Amino acid sequence: MYNPTRVHFGKGVVAGLGNTVSGYGRQVLLVYGKGSIKANGIYDQVMGQLQAVGSVVHEYSGIKSNPLVEDVDLAAELGREKGVDVIVAVGGGSVIDSAKVISITIPADHGAWEFMEGRRKPRAAVPLISVLTLAATGTEMNKFAVIQDTANHRKLGYGHDLIYPRHSFLDPAYTLSVNAGYTAYGIADLMAHAMELWFGEGDAPLSDRFILAIMQEALEAGPLLMKELGNYELRARIMYAATSALNGFTAYGKAKGDWGVHSFGHVLSVMYDVPHGASLSIVYPAWLKLMQERIPERVGALMKGLFGTDDSSEGIARLEAFLLELGCPVRLADHYAGDWDKEAVVAVMERNASNGAVHKLSAEDYRLLVDLYFS
Ligand code: NZQ
Ligand code: ZN
């Protein structure tokens, strides 16, 4: 077990940001997204903290949802040129993931994609401090980053001990301004993370119980939050659940998680710019339907644990109904009304076949899966 991230959780925790950052040096690379932090006042609070301790701040903004490797390389160039001592990432998963890869690219003599494809190993990282503004990915307390190379239809996950944030500041009040869509996608994402570990390799009954507890928390608090987006307590419950779903806690005792559904979701993100959580709410019910006869005990135990039913089909239908109640799409057509191309989706899935799946699927299975979620 290893997790070096110190998490500061609760209302007002960002009051400690300045002193924490100044412990790493004066030159700060501030990374953020397309501007939500300026609209909701978080930018001013973070800048106030940095100015109070005399930080020299270099900004890289405009990180897009489903973040691009081009931005990672440009931000790393800026960080290298300015000789930054520390990176402060303020945003959701896209911003924090970008900052993680920026942190190892600054000291390197090559581009970020070399890491993503595993051709080069990082030797050092600029310390990273995150301020989370969206509950979903768990990136604030893990060693993973997911980056996209759109031109080549690749969206890849990467993991390394060097990219754990040193500190993460989690104020649930910072998530109050997240709109209904991304709030719902975040809940779908945390449910998916729990399930990826549930369907992973290896028996770990206590970790399974943690997984069920996290999912039950989301089943209970999620719909309540969707009815009351301004409720701090519900935001806090979902934020803690999201962090717990992918910080290693559910993985102990297992050899690995099954990241197949995530990689199939990434295909939809890279081809049709589907938000990450929405890609999972589309693919997961289809995957469960495909797998319920192949791994009936595992699917059955999950449905029994979540919904108390012995009928897997009924359990999957209830999970789908939950996702719909949140406002998540469960078919590609629900999200994307354009010209999608089934065979092109299957072709990209086949190209990404070495995708972290424990339960390997054949090309024919890909077609069955895509048929189940297309429309
Ligand atoms: O661009 P900004 O202005 O920041 O707006 C964002 C973006 O439009 C907005 N937002 C964030 N905080 C807000 C807010 N709007 C209002 N108020 C706030 N407080 O929300 C939109 C989505 O942000 P994004 O960061 O893209 O969402 P999320 O946190 O879901 O991150 C998704 C990315 O994380 C990756 C995904 O693949 C995807 O690229 N993942 C990372 C993982 C990891 N590192 O462990 C695991 C996950 O499975 C996932 O793959
Ligand atoms: Zn995810």
Short mmCIF file of C-alpha atoms and ligand atoms in Angstrom, two decimals:
data_model
loop_
_atom_site.label_atom_id
_atom_site.label_comp_id
_atom_site.label_asym_id
_atom_site.label_seq_id
_atom_site.Cartn_x
_atom_site.Cartn_y
_atom_site.Cartn_z
CA MET A 1 0.00 0.00 0.00
CA TYR A 2 1.40 3.36 -0.99
CA ASN A 3 -0.28 6.72 -1.29
CA PRO A 4 1.75 9.84 -0.51
CA THR A 5 -0.92 12.48 -1.26
CA ARG A 6 -1.92 14.64 1.70
CA VAL A 7 -5.60 15.49 1.31
CA HIS A 8 -7.02 18.64 2.91
CA PHE A 9 -10.79 18.17 2.97
CA GLY A 10 -13.56 20.55 4.07
CA LYS A 11 -14.98 24.03 3.89
CA GLY A 12 -12.30 26.72 3.71
CA VAL A 13 -9.28 24.41 3.40
CA VAL A 14 -7.81 26.54 0.61
CA ALA A 15 -6.86 29.05 3.33
CA GLY A 16 -3.80 26.80 3.78
CA LEU A 17 -2.82 26.74 0.11
CA GLY A 18 -0.37 29.68 0.09
CA ASN A 19 1.78 28.39 2.92
CA THR A 20 1.81 24.91 1.46
CA VAL A 21 2.89 26.15 -1.98
CA SER A 22 5.58 28.45 -0.62
CA GLY A 23 7.23 25.45 1.02
CA TYR A 24 8.21 24.28 -2.48
CA GLY A 25 9.56 27.57 -3.85
CA ARG A 26 8.52 30.90 -5.37
CA GLN A 27 8.11 30.19 -9.08
CA VAL A 28 4.66 28.72 -9.61
CA LEU A 29 3.08 27.28 -12.76
CA LEU A 30 -0.70 27.73 -12.37
CA VAL A 31 -2.66 25.39 -14.65
CA TYR A 32 -6.41 25.67 -15.22
CA GLY A 33 -9.17 25.13 -17.75
CA LYS A 34 -11.47 27.20 -19.88
CA GLY A 35 -12.50 29.76 -17.31
CA SER A 36 -15.05 28.30 -14.87
CA ILE A 37 -12.68 29.23 -12.02
CA LYS A 38 -12.87 32.89 -13.04
CA ALA A 39 -16.68 32.82 -13.13
CA ASN A 40 -17.11 31.16 -9.72
CA GLY A 41 -14.46 33.12 -7.79
CA ILE A 42 -12.04 30.22 -7.19
CA TYR A 43 -9.34 31.89 -9.32
CA ASP A 44 -9.41 35.00 -7.10
CA GLN A 45 -9.15 32.92 -3.94
CA VAL A 46 -6.22 30.90 -5.26
CA MET A 47 -4.42 34.00 -6.55
CA GLY A 48 -5.01 35.72 -3.20
CA GLN A 49 -3.30 32.80 -1.48
CA LEU A 50 -0.33 32.81 -3.87
CA GLN A 51 0.13 36.58 -3.78
CA ALA A 52 0.05 36.62 0.02
CA VAL A 53 3.14 34.42 0.15
CA GLY A 54 4.98 36.26 -2.65
CA SER A 55 4.71 33.60 -5.35
CA VAL A 56 5.66 34.53 -8.90
CA VAL A 57 2.81 33.01 -10.91
CA HIS A 58 3.07 31.84 -14.53
CA GLU A 59 -0.30 30.83 -15.94
CA TYR A 60 -1.22 28.19 -18.47
CA SER A 61 -4.98 28.12 -19.07
CA GLY A 62 -7.38 26.70 -21.65
CA ILE A 63 -6.95 23.00 -20.82
CA LYS A 64 -9.90 21.34 -22.49
CA SER A 65 -12.14 18.60 -21.19
CA ASN A 66 -10.67 15.33 -22.56
CA PRO A 67 -7.28 17.09 -22.39
CA LEU A 68 -4.86 17.29 -25.29
CA VAL A 69 -1.21 16.30 -25.39
CA GLU A 70 -0.48 19.54 -27.31
CA ASP A 71 -1.45 21.58 -24.22
CA VAL A 72 0.70 19.39 -21.99
CA ASP A 73 3.75 20.00 -24.19
CA LEU A 74 3.16 23.77 -24.43
CA ALA A 75 2.65 24.12 -20.67
CA ALA A 76 5.78 22.05 -19.99
CA GLU A 77 7.75 24.35 -22.30
CA LEU A 78 6.51 27.37 -20.32
CA GLY A 79 7.39 25.69 -17.02
CA ARG A 80 10.87 24.79 -18.26
CA GLU A 81 11.50 28.29 -19.59
CA LYS A 82 10.43 29.90 -16.30
CA GLY A 83 12.22 27.37 -14.11
CA VAL A 84 9.15 26.67 -12.01
CA ASP A 85 9.53 25.12 -8.55
CA VAL A 86 5.99 23.87 -8.14
CA ILE A 87 2.79 23.35 -10.16
CA VAL A 88 -0.64 24.33 -8.85
CA ALA A 89 -3.50 22.73 -10.82
CA VAL A 90 -6.98 24.14 -10.25
CA GLY A 91 -9.84 22.25 -11.86
CA GLY A 92 -11.30 18.86 -12.59
CA GLY A 93 -9.67 15.70 -13.87
CA SER A 94 -8.64 17.19 -17.19
CA VAL A 95 -6.64 19.98 -15.59
CA ILE A 96 -5.08 17.84 -12.86
CA ASP A 97 -4.22 15.02 -15.26
CA SER A 98 -2.56 17.51 -17.61
CA ALA A 99 -0.59 18.97 -14.71
CA LYS A 100 0.59 15.49 -13.70
CA VAL A 101 2.09 14.85 -17.10
CA ILE A 102 3.43 18.42 -17.30
CA SER A 103 5.23 17.73 -14.00
CA ILE A 104 7.29 14.90 -15.52
CA THR A 105 7.69 16.51 -18.95
CA ILE A 106 9.33 19.70 -17.61
CA PRO A 107 12.50 17.87 -16.47
CA ALA A 108 12.56 15.65 -19.60
CA ASP A 109 14.19 16.27 -22.96
CA HIS A 110 11.32 14.93 -25.07
CA GLY A 111 7.56 15.34 -25.54
CA ALA A 112 4.83 14.08 -23.20
CA TRP A 113 3.51 11.38 -25.53
CA GLU A 114 6.73 9.39 -25.07
CA PHE A 115 5.58 8.77 -21.48
CA MET A 116 1.97 8.02 -22.41
CA GLU A 117 3.01 5.26 -24.78
CA GLY A 118 5.54 3.89 -22.32
CA ARG A 119 8.55 4.52 -24.54
CA ARG A 120 10.31 6.64 -21.91
CA LYS A 121 10.30 6.53 -18.11
CA PRO A 122 10.21 9.69 -15.99
CA ARG A 123 13.21 10.33 -13.77
CA ALA A 124 11.94 13.36 -11.87
CA ALA A 125 8.82 15.45 -11.36
CA VAL A 126 8.15 19.06 -10.43
CA PRO A 127 6.03 18.89 -7.20
CA LEU A 128 2.30 19.13 -7.93
CA ILE A 129 -0.41 20.59 -5.70
CA SER A 130 -4.03 20.26 -6.80
CA VAL A 131 -7.16 22.21 -5.96
CA LEU A 132 -10.08 20.05 -7.03
CA THR A 133 -13.23 21.70 -8.40
CA LEU A 134 -15.18 18.69 -9.70
CA ALA A 135 -15.89 15.37 -7.96
CA ALA A 136 -15.43 12.48 -10.39
CA THR A 137 -12.10 11.02 -11.37
CA GLY A 138 -10.17 10.44 -8.16
CA THR A 139 -7.09 11.94 -9.83
CA GLU A 140 -6.60 14.18 -6.79
CA MET A 141 -5.35 11.18 -4.81
CA ASN A 142 -3.96 8.76 -7.34
CA LYS A 143 -1.05 8.19 -9.69
CA PHE A 144 -2.99 8.16 -12.96
CA ALA A 145 -3.41 10.62 -15.81
CA VAL A 146 -5.40 10.30 -19.03
CA ILE A 147 -4.38 12.34 -22.08
CA GLN A 148 -5.63 12.46 -25.65
CA ASP A 149 -3.87 12.53 -29.01
CA THR A 150 -6.84 13.42 -31.17
CA ALA A 151 -5.13 13.21 -34.55
CA ASN A 152 -4.27 9.56 -33.95
CA HIS A 153 -7.52 8.62 -32.17
CA ARG A 154 -5.66 7.72 -29.01
CA LYS A 155 -6.75 8.47 -25.45
CA LEU A 156 -4.43 6.72 -23.05
CA GLY A 157 -4.13 6.27 -19.32
CA TYR A 158 -0.75 6.45 -17.63
CA GLY A 159 0.33 5.59 -14.10
CA HIS A 160 3.52 6.36 -12.18
CA ASP A 161 4.38 6.96 -8.52
CA LEU A 162 6.06 10.27 -9.41
CA ILE A 163 2.76 11.87 -10.44
CA TYR A 164 0.80 11.60 -7.20
CA PRO A 165 -0.06 15.15 -6.13
CA ARG A 166 1.94 16.13 -3.02
CA HIS A 167 -1.15 17.89 -1.62
CA SER A 168 -4.76 18.07 -2.77
CA PHE A 169 -7.22 20.65 -1.48
CA LEU A 170 -10.82 19.43 -1.55
CA ASP A 171 -13.43 21.98 -0.56
CA PRO A 172 -16.87 20.58 -1.45
CA ALA A 173 -18.10 24.20 -1.72
CA TYR A 174 -15.81 24.53 -4.76
CA THR A 175 -18.01 22.00 -6.57
CA LEU A 176 -21.29 23.85 -5.93
CA SER A 177 -21.09 25.57 -9.32
CA VAL A 178 -20.66 22.35 -11.34
CA ASN A 179 -23.65 22.09 -13.65
CA ALA A 180 -26.16 19.22 -13.58
CA GLY A 181 -24.56 17.42 -16.53
CA TYR A 182 -21.03 17.22 -15.16
CA THR A 183 -22.31 16.52 -11.65
CA ALA A 184 -24.14 13.48 -13.04
CA TYR A 185 -21.20 12.37 -15.19
CA GLY A 186 -18.97 12.56 -12.12
CA ILE A 187 -21.28 10.19 -10.23
CA ALA A 188 -21.31 7.79 -13.20
CA ASP A 189 -17.50 7.93 -13.28
CA LEU A 190 -17.11 7.06 -9.62
CA MET A 191 -19.59 4.17 -9.99
CA ALA A 192 -17.57 2.93 -12.97
CA HIS A 193 -14.29 3.10 -11.02
CA ALA A 194 -15.85 1.01 -8.27
CA MET A 195 -17.02 -1.55 -10.84
CA GLU A 196 -13.69 -1.68 -12.68
CA LEU A 197 -12.15 -2.93 -9.45
CA TRP A 198 -15.10 -5.23 -8.69
CA PHE A 199 -14.53 -6.97 -12.03
CA GLY A 200 -10.75 -6.99 -11.67
CA GLU A 201 -8.46 -9.92 -11.03
CA GLY A 202 -8.09 -11.53 -7.62
CA ASP A 203 -10.29 -12.20 -4.59
CA ALA A 204 -10.38 -9.54 -1.90
CA PRO A 205 -13.61 -9.72 0.09
CA LEU A 206 -12.92 -6.66 2.24
CA SER A 207 -12.09 -4.55 -0.82
CA ASP A 208 -15.34 -5.82 -2.37
CA ARG A 209 -17.21 -4.57 0.68
CA PHE A 210 -15.56 -1.14 0.35
CA ILE A 211 -16.64 -1.11 -3.30
CA LEU A 212 -20.25 -1.87 -2.42
CA ALA A 213 -20.23 0.77 0.32
CA ILE A 214 -18.95 3.45 -2.09
CA MET A 215 -21.54 2.51 -4.70
CA GLN A 216 -24.35 2.46 -2.13
CA GLU A 217 -23.28 5.91 -0.98
CA ALA A 218 -23.55 7.18 -4.57
CA LEU A 219 -26.88 5.38 -5.14
CA GLU A 220 -28.27 7.17 -2.09
CA ALA A 221 -26.63 10.61 -2.25
CA GLY A 222 -26.50 10.96 -6.07
CA PRO A 223 -30.22 11.38 -6.83
CA LEU A 224 -30.65 13.62 -3.77
CA LEU A 225 -27.82 15.85 -4.99
CA MET A 226 -29.30 16.07 -8.50
CA LYS A 227 -32.47 17.50 -6.93
CA GLU A 228 -30.49 19.97 -4.81
CA LEU A 229 -27.25 20.93 -6.56
CA GLY A 230 -26.57 23.66 -3.98
CA ASN A 231 -26.49 21.26 -1.01
CA TYR A 232 -23.02 21.33 0.58
CA GLU A 233 -23.44 18.11 2.61
CA LEU A 234 -24.45 16.12 -0.47
CA ARG A 235 -21.57 17.65 -2.47
CA ALA A 236 -19.23 16.56 0.33
CA ARG A 237 -20.58 12.99 0.35
CA ILE A 238 -20.13 12.63 -3.41
CA MET A 239 -16.68 14.24 -3.30
CA TYR A 240 -15.46 11.81 -0.65
CA ALA A 241 -17.02 8.87 -2.50
CA ALA A 242 -15.31 9.90 -5.76
CA THR A 243 -11.91 10.23 -4.10
CA SER A 244 -12.33 6.88 -2.33
CA ALA A 245 -13.36 5.09 -5.52
CA LEU A 246 -9.95 5.45 -7.16
CA ASN A 247 -7.28 6.12 -4.55
CA GLY A 248 -6.11 2.52 -4.22
CA PHE A 249 -8.43 1.73 -1.32
CA THR A 250 -10.67 -0.59 -3.37
CA ALA A 251 -7.73 -2.25 -5.12
CA TYR A 252 -5.82 -3.74 -2.20
CA GLY A 253 -5.74 -7.52 -2.38
CA LYS A 254 -6.52 -7.54 -6.10
CA ALA A 255 -3.93 -8.04 -8.83
CA LYS A 256 -5.55 -5.36 -10.99
CA GLY A 257 -8.77 -3.74 -12.08
CA ASP A 258 -10.53 -4.43 -15.36
CA TRP A 259 -10.12 -1.19 -17.34
CA GLY A 260 -11.84 -2.47 -20.48
CA VAL A 261 -14.98 -0.35 -20.18
CA HIS A 262 -12.89 2.75 -19.56
CA SER A 263 -10.91 2.15 -22.71
CA PHE A 264 -14.12 1.60 -24.73
CA GLY A 265 -15.42 4.86 -23.27
CA HIS A 266 -12.21 6.62 -24.31
CA VAL A 267 -12.94 5.57 -27.90
CA LEU A 268 -16.22 7.51 -27.76
CA SER A 269 -14.48 10.51 -26.17
CA VAL A 270 -11.75 10.64 -28.77
CA MET A 271 -14.11 10.09 -31.73
CA TYR A 272 -17.17 12.11 -30.66
CA ASP A 273 -15.89 14.21 -27.75
CA VAL A 274 -18.29 12.48 -25.34
CA PRO A 275 -17.55 13.63 -21.75
CA HIS A 276 -15.74 10.89 -19.82
CA GLY A 277 -18.48 10.04 -17.31
CA ALA A 278 -21.11 10.03 -20.05
CA SER A 279 -19.03 7.61 -22.10
CA LEU A 280 -19.08 5.23 -19.13
CA SER A 281 -22.82 5.54 -18.48
CA ILE A 282 -23.26 4.58 -22.15
CA VAL A 283 -20.86 1.62 -22.21
CA TYR A 284 -21.18 0.09 -18.71
CA PRO A 285 -24.81 -1.15 -18.85
CA ALA A 286 -24.09 -2.66 -22.29
CA TRP A 287 -20.95 -4.40 -20.98
CA LEU A 288 -22.90 -5.81 -18.00
CA LYS A 289 -25.57 -7.17 -20.36
CA LEU A 290 -22.87 -8.79 -22.48
CA MET A 291 -21.07 -10.26 -19.46
CA GLN A 292 -23.99 -11.44 -17.32
CA GLU A 293 -24.00 -14.90 -18.92
CA ARG A 294 -20.20 -15.15 -19.11
CA ILE A 295 -19.40 -14.22 -15.52
CA PRO A 296 -22.82 -14.75 -13.92
CA GLU A 297 -21.58 -15.10 -10.34
CA ARG A 298 -19.67 -11.84 -10.36
CA VAL A 299 -22.40 -9.82 -12.06
CA GLY A 300 -24.99 -11.51 -9.84
CA ALA A 301 -23.12 -10.76 -6.60
CA LEU A 302 -22.82 -7.09 -7.55
CA MET A 303 -26.51 -6.76 -8.34
CA LYS A 304 -27.42 -8.60 -5.15
CA GLY A 305 -25.14 -6.31 -3.15
CA LEU A 306 -26.47 -3.14 -4.73
CA PHE A 307 -30.15 -3.86 -5.20
CA GLY A 308 -30.86 -7.00 -3.15
CA THR A 309 -32.05 -8.87 -6.24
CA ASP A 310 -31.16 -12.39 -7.41
CA ASP A 311 -32.11 -11.44 -10.96
CA SER A 312 -29.08 -9.90 -12.72
CA SER A 313 -31.16 -8.51 -15.57
CA GLU A 314 -33.37 -6.70 -13.10
CA GLY A 315 -30.27 -5.35 -11.31
CA ILE A 316 -28.76 -4.05 -14.55
CA ALA A 317 -32.09 -2.42 -15.45
CA ARG A 318 -32.10 -0.72 -12.05
CA LEU A 319 -28.55 0.54 -12.55
CA GLU A 320 -29.55 1.89 -15.95
CA ALA A 321 -32.61 3.57 -14.41
CA PHE A 322 -30.36 5.14 -11.76
CA LEU A 323 -28.05 6.58 -14.44
CA LEU A 324 -31.05 7.93 -16.37
CA GLU A 325 -32.49 9.45 -13.19
CA LEU A 326 -29.20 11.32 -12.72
CA GLY A 327 -29.52 12.62 -16.29
CA CYS A 328 -26.75 10.49 -17.83
CA PRO A 329 -27.06 9.04 -21.34
CA VAL A 330 -27.23 5.25 -21.59
CA ARG A 331 -27.13 5.10 -25.41
CA LEU A 332 -24.73 6.92 -27.73
CA ALA A 333 -27.72 8.41 -29.57
CA ASP A 334 -28.86 10.04 -26.30
CA HIS A 335 -25.72 12.13 -26.24
CA TYR A 336 -24.61 12.50 -29.79
CA ALA A 337 -26.99 13.20 -32.64
CA GLY A 338 -24.36 13.33 -35.38
CA ASP A 339 -23.22 10.88 -37.99
CA TRP A 340 -21.71 8.06 -36.03
CA ASP A 341 -20.11 5.11 -37.67
CA LYS A 342 -20.38 1.73 -35.94
CA GLU A 343 -17.63 0.04 -37.92
CA ALA A 344 -15.24 2.95 -37.32
CA VAL A 345 -15.87 2.65 -33.56
CA VAL A 346 -15.18 -1.11 -33.70
CA ALA A 347 -12.01 -0.50 -35.71
CA VAL A 348 -10.63 1.93 -33.10
CA MET A 349 -11.59 -0.51 -30.31
CA GLU A 350 -9.66 -3.24 -32.11
CA ARG A 351 -6.64 -1.00 -32.56
CA ASN A 352 -6.66 -0.28 -28.81
CA ALA A 353 -7.15 -3.94 -27.91
CA SER A 354 -4.28 -4.02 -25.38
CA ASN A 355 -6.39 -1.86 -23.13
CA GLY A 356 -6.11 -3.09 -19.56
CA ALA A 357 -9.14 -5.38 -19.79
CA VAL A 358 -9.09 -8.47 -17.56
CA HIS A 359 -12.05 -9.98 -19.42
CA LYS A 360 -10.78 -9.86 -22.99
CA LEU A 361 -13.30 -9.39 -25.76
CA SER A 362 -13.03 -10.52 -29.39
CA ALA A 363 -13.74 -8.38 -32.44
CA GLU A 364 -17.14 -10.06 -32.65
CA ASP A 365 -17.79 -9.13 -29.00
CA TYR A 366 -16.94 -5.51 -29.80
CA ARG A 367 -19.71 -5.53 -32.40
CA LEU A 368 -22.18 -7.04 -29.91
CA LEU A 369 -21.21 -4.45 -27.31
CA VAL A 370 -21.50 -1.53 -29.70
CA ASP A 371 -24.89 -2.83 -30.91
CA LEU A 372 -26.09 -2.81 -27.32
CA TYR A 373 -25.29 0.86 -26.72
CA PHE A 374 -25.51 2.51 -30.11
CA SER A 375 -29.21 3.31 -30.16
O1 NZQ B 1 -12.56 24.06 -18.34
P1 NZQ B 1 -13.15 24.49 -17.06
O2 NZQ B 1 -13.46 25.93 -17.06
O3 NZQ B 1 -12.32 24.07 -15.89
O4 NZQ B 1 -14.61 23.79 -16.92
C1 NZQ B 1 -14.77 22.42 -16.59
C2 NZQ B 1 -15.14 21.55 -17.80
O5 NZQ B 1 -15.89 22.28 -18.72
C3 NZQ B 1 -16.01 22.30 -15.74
N1 NZQ B 1 -15.79 22.55 -14.31
C4 NZQ B 1 -14.83 22.01 -13.51
N2 NZQ B 1 -15.01 22.45 -12.25
C5 NZQ B 1 -16.08 23.29 -12.26
C6 NZQ B 1 -16.57 23.35 -13.58
N3 NZQ B 1 -17.61 24.12 -13.92
C7 NZQ B 1 -18.20 24.84 -12.94
N4 NZQ B 1 -17.79 24.82 -11.66
C8 NZQ B 1 -16.73 24.06 -11.26
N5 NZQ B 1 -16.36 24.04 -9.98
O6 NZQ B 1 -16.41 20.95 -15.92
C9 NZQ B 1 -16.05 20.52 -17.21
C10 NZQ B 1 -15.43 19.13 -17.12
O7 NZQ B 1 -14.17 19.19 -16.49
P2 NZQ B 1 -13.17 17.94 -16.58
O8 NZQ B 1 -11.97 18.29 -15.80
O9 NZQ B 1 -13.00 17.55 -18.00
O10 NZQ B 1 -14.03 16.79 -15.87
P3 NZQ B 1 -13.59 15.54 -15.03
O11 NZQ B 1 -13.17 15.94 -13.67
O12 NZQ B 1 -14.69 14.57 -15.15
O13 NZQ B 1 -12.28 14.97 -15.78
C11 NZQ B 1 -12.38 14.16 -16.91
C12 NZQ B 1 -11.03 13.72 -17.38
O14 NZQ B 1 -10.37 12.89 -16.41
C13 NZQ B 1 -9.98 11.64 -17.00
C14 NZQ B 1 -11.01 11.46 -18.08
O15 NZQ B 1 -10.62 10.50 -19.04
C15 NZQ B 1 -11.15 12.84 -18.64
O16 NZQ B 1 -10.15 13.13 -19.56
N6 NZQ B 1 -9.89 10.58 -15.97
C16 NZQ B 1 -8.85 10.59 -15.13
C17 NZQ B 1 -8.62 9.60 -14.21
C18 NZQ B 1 -7.48 9.61 -13.30
N7 NZQ B 1 -6.54 10.52 -13.49
O17 NZQ B 1 -7.38 8.80 -12.40
C19 NZQ B 1 -9.50 8.45 -14.10
C20 NZQ B 1 -10.80 8.64 -14.77
O18 NZQ B 1 -11.29 7.36 -15.08
C21 NZQ B 1 -10.76 9.44 -16.01
O19 NZQ B 1 -10.39 8.62 -17.10
ZN ZN B 2 -13.17 7.24 -15.08
#
